[in-house]
Coordinates of C-alpha atoms in Angstrom, one line a residue:
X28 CA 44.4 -52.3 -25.7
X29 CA 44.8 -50.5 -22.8
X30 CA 41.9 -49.0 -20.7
X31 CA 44.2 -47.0 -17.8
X32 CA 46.8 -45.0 -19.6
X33 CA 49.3 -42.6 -18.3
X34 CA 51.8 -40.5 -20.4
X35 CA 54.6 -38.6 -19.2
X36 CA 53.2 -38.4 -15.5
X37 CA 56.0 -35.5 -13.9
X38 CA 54.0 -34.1 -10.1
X39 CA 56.1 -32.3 -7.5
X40 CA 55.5 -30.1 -4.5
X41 CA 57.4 -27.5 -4.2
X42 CA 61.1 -27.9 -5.2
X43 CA 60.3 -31.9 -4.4
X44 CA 59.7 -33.9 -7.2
X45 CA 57.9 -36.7 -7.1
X46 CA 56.6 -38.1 -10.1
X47 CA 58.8 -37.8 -13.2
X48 CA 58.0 -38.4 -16.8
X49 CA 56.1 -41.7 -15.9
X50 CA 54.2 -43.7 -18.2
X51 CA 51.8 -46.4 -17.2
X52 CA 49.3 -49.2 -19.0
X53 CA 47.0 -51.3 -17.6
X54 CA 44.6 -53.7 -20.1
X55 CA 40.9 -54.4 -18.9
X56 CA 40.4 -56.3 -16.2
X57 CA 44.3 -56.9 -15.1
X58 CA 45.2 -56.7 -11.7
X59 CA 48.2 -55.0 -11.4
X60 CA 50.3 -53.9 -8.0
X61 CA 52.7 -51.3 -7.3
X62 CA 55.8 -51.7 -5.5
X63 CA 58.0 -49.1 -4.5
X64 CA 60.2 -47.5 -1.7
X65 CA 58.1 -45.8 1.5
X66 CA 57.6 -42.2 0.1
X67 CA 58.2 -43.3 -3.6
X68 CA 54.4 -41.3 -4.4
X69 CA 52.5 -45.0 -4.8
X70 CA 49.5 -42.7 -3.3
X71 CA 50.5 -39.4 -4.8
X72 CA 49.9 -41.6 -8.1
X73 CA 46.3 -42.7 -7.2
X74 CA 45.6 -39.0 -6.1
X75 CA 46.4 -37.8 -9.7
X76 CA 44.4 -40.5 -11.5
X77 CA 41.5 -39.9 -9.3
X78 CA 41.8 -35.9 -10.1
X79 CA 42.4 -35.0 -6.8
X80 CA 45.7 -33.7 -7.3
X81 CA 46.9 -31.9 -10.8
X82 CA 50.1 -33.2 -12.5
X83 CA 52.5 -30.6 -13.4
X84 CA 52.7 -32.4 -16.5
X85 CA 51.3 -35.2 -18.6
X86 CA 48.2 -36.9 -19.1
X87 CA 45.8 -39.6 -17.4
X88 CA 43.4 -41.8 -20.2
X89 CA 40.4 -44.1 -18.8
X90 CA 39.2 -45.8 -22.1
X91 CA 40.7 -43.5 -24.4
X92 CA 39.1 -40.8 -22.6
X93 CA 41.4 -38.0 -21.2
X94 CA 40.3 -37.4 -17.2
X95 CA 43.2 -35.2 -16.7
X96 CA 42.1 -33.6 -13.2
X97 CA 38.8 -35.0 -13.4
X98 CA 37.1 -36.7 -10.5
X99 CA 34.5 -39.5 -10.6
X100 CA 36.0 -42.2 -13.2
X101 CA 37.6 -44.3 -10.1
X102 CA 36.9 -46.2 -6.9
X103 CA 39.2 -45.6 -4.2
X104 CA 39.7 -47.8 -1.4
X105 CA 42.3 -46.2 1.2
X106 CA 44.0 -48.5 3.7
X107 CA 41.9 -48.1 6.5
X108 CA 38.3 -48.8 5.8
X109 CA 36.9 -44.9 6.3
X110 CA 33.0 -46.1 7.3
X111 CA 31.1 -43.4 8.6
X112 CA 30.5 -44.7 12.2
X113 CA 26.5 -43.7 11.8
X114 CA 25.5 -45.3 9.5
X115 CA 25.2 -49.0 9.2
X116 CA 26.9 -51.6 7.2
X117 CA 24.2 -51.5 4.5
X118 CA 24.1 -47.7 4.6
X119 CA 27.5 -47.6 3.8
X120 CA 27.7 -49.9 1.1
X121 CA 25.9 -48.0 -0.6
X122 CA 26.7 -44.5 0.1
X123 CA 28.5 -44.4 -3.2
X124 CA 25.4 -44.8 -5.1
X125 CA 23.6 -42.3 -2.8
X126 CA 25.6 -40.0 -3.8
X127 CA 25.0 -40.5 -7.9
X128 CA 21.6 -40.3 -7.1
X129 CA 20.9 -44.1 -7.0
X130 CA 20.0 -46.6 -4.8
X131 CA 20.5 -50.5 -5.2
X132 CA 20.0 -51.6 -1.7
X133 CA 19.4 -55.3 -2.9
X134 CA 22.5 -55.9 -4.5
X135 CA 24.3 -54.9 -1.7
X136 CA 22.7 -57.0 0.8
X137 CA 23.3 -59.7 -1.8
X138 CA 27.0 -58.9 -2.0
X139 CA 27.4 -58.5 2.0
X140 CA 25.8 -62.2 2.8
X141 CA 28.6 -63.7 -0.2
X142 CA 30.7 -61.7 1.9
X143 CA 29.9 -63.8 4.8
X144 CA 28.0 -60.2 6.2
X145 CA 24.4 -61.0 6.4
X146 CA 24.2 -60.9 10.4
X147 CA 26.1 -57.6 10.5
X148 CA 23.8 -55.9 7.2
X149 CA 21.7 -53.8 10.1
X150 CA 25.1 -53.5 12.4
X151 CA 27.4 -50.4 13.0
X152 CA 31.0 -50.4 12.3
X153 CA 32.1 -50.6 15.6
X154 CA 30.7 -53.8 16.1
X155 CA 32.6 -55.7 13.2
X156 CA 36.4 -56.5 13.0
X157 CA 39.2 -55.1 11.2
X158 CA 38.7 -58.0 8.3
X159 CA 34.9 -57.3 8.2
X160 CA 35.5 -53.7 8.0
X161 CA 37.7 -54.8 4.8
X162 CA 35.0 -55.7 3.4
X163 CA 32.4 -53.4 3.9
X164 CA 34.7 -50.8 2.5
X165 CA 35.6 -53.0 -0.7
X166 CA 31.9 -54.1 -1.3
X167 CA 31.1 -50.6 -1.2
X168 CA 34.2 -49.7 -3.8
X169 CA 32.7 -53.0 -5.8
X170 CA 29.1 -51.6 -5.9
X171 CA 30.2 -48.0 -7.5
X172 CA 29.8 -48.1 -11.4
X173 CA 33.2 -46.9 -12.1
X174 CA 35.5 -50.2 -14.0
X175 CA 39.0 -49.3 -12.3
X176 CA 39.3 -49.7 -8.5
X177 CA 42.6 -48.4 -6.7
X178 CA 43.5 -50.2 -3.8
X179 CA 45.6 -48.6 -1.6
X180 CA 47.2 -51.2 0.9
X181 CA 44.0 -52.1 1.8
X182 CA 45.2 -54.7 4.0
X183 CA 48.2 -53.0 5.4
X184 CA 46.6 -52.8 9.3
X185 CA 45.4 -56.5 9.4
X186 CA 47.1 -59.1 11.1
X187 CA 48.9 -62.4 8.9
X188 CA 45.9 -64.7 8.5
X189 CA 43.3 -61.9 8.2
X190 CA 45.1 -60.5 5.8
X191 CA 45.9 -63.9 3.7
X192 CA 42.1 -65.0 4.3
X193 CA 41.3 -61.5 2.6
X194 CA 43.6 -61.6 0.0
X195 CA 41.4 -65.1 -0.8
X196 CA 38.6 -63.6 -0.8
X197 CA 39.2 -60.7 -3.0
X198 CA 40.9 -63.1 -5.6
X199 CA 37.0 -64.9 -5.7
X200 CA 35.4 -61.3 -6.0
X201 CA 37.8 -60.1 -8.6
X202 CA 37.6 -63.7 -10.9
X203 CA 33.3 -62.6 -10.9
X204 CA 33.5 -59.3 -12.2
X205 CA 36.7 -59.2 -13.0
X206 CA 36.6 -55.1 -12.7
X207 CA 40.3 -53.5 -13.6
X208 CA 41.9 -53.6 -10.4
X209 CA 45.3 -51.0 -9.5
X210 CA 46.7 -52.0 -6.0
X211 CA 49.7 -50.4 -3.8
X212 CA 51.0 -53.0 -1.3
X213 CA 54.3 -53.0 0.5
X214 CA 54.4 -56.5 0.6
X215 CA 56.6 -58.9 -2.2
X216 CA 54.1 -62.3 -1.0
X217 CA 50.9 -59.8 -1.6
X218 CA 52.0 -58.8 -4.9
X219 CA 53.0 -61.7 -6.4
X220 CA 49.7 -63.6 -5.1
X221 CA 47.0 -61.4 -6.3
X222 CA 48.5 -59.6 -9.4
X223 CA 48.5 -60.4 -13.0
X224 CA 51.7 -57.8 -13.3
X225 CA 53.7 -55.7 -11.1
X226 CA 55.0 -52.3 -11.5
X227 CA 58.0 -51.6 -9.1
X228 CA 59.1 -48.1 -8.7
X229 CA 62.1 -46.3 -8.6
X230 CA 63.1 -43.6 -5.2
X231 CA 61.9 -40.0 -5.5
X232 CA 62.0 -38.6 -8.0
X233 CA 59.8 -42.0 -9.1
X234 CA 59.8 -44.1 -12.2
X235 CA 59.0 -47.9 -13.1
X236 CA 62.0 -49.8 -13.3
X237 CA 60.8 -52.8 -13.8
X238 CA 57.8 -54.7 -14.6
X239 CA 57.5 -58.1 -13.6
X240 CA 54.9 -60.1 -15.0
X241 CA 53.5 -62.9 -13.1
X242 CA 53.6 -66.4 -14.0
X243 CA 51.1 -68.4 -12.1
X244 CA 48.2 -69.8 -13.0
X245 CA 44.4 -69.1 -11.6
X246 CA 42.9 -69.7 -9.5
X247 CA 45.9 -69.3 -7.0
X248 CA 46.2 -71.4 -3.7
X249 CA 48.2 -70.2 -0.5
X250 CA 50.4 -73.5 -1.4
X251 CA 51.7 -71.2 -4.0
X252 CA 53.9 -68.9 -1.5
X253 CA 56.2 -72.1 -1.2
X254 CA 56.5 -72.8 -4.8
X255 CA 60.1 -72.7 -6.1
X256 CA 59.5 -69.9 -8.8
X257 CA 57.4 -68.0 -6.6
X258 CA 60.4 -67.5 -3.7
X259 CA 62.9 -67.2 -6.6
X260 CA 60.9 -63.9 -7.9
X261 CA 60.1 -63.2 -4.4
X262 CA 64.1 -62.8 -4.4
X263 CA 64.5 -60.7 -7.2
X264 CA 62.1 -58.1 -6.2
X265 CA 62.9 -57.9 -2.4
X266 CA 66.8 -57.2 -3.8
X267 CA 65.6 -54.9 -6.1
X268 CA 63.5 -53.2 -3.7
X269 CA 66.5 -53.1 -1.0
X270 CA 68.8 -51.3 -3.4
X271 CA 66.0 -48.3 -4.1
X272 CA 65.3 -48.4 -0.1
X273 CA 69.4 -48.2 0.0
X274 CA 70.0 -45.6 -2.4
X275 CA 67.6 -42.8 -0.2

């Protein structure tokens, strides 16, 4: 059953279409990335099942609801971490809460010391590192009550074994709750490491054409990236990606 659910997705701006006639399902709890030429709308995507932006046509379903230009039903996590530089770690975990009215400063500072947080709780965001920005901002995402979080290259800006000690550690948060994750990357190794499936899209105007579904076993070990099957996918996407970068 699915729980995200988009049919006949078609968004443009102007006379430049973006978006057309896509359709999209993600089950409970899957983590699933998107793949897709630079410019390909990966973010123009997030803004429309957010409700930020309006699709000229179709329709967006959260749990057989209809949220059609409706905000409020996801967390968003941009790629850089967007903490408000006044406030302190704690303050901005739960800012999301705050803002519905609610307040469960506990379970954050319980989420920030399995973070590997607890002497930065009280500290301000300039005093932590890119990675422990990261994390700040997805604890925060974590801690909102909406089920589907969309990830937007959240570790684009990090460096190789930041990013690949984060990727870790959001595997071990997403195995707890297991919360419905939707995440953009740009990069094949990402992808095939974290996801359950991947959608690769087409150039503009942009479409899936093809969904690759991922074969491994969890939990998944960094050993992985040199396992025979995982290079031989990591083949077929990166050609498939090259011919859609090729073709703008």
């Amino acid at each position: 059953m699915s729980f995200l659910k988009l049919t006949n997705i078609s968004k443009s701006f102007g006379e430049n279409m973006v978006l057309q006639d896509m359709n999209m399902a993600i089950k409970e709890g899957e983590f699933v990335s998107i793949l897709g030429p630079s410019g390909s709308g990966k973010s123009t995507l997030f803004h429309l099942i957010g409700g930020i932006l309006l699709p000229d046509k179709g329709e967006v379903y959260v749990n057989k609801q209809q949220i059609t230009g409706q905000k409020g039903y996801i967390s968003y996590m941009p790629q850089a971490p967007s903490l408000f530089p006044w406030r302190t770690v704690i303050e901005n975990v739960i800012l999301a809460q705050e803002l519905k009215g609610q307040k469960d400063k506990q379970k954050g500072i319980e989420m920030l010391k399995k973070a590997g947080l607890a002497p930065f709780i009280n500290a301000f965001p300039d005093e932590l590192s890119g990675g422990m920005k990261q994390r700040v901002s997805f604890i925060r995402a974590l801690l909102s009550s909406e089920s589907l979080l969309c990830l937007d290259e959240p570790f684009g800006a990090l460096d190789e074994f930041t990013r690949l000690e984060m990727q870790k550690w959001l595997l071990s948060i997403w195995e707890e709750h297991k919360r419905t994750i939707l995440f953009i990357t740009h990069n094949i190794d990402e992808a095939l490491f974290l996801s359950d499936r991947i959608l690769i899209f087409s150039q503009r105007p942009a479409n899936i054409i093809k969904e690759v579904k991922v074969p491994f076993s969890r939990p998944r070990d960094p050993e992985l990236w040199f396992h025979p099957d995982f290079l031989r996918l990591k083949k077929e996407i990166y050609y498939l990606l090259q011919n859609q970068e090729g073709n703008l």
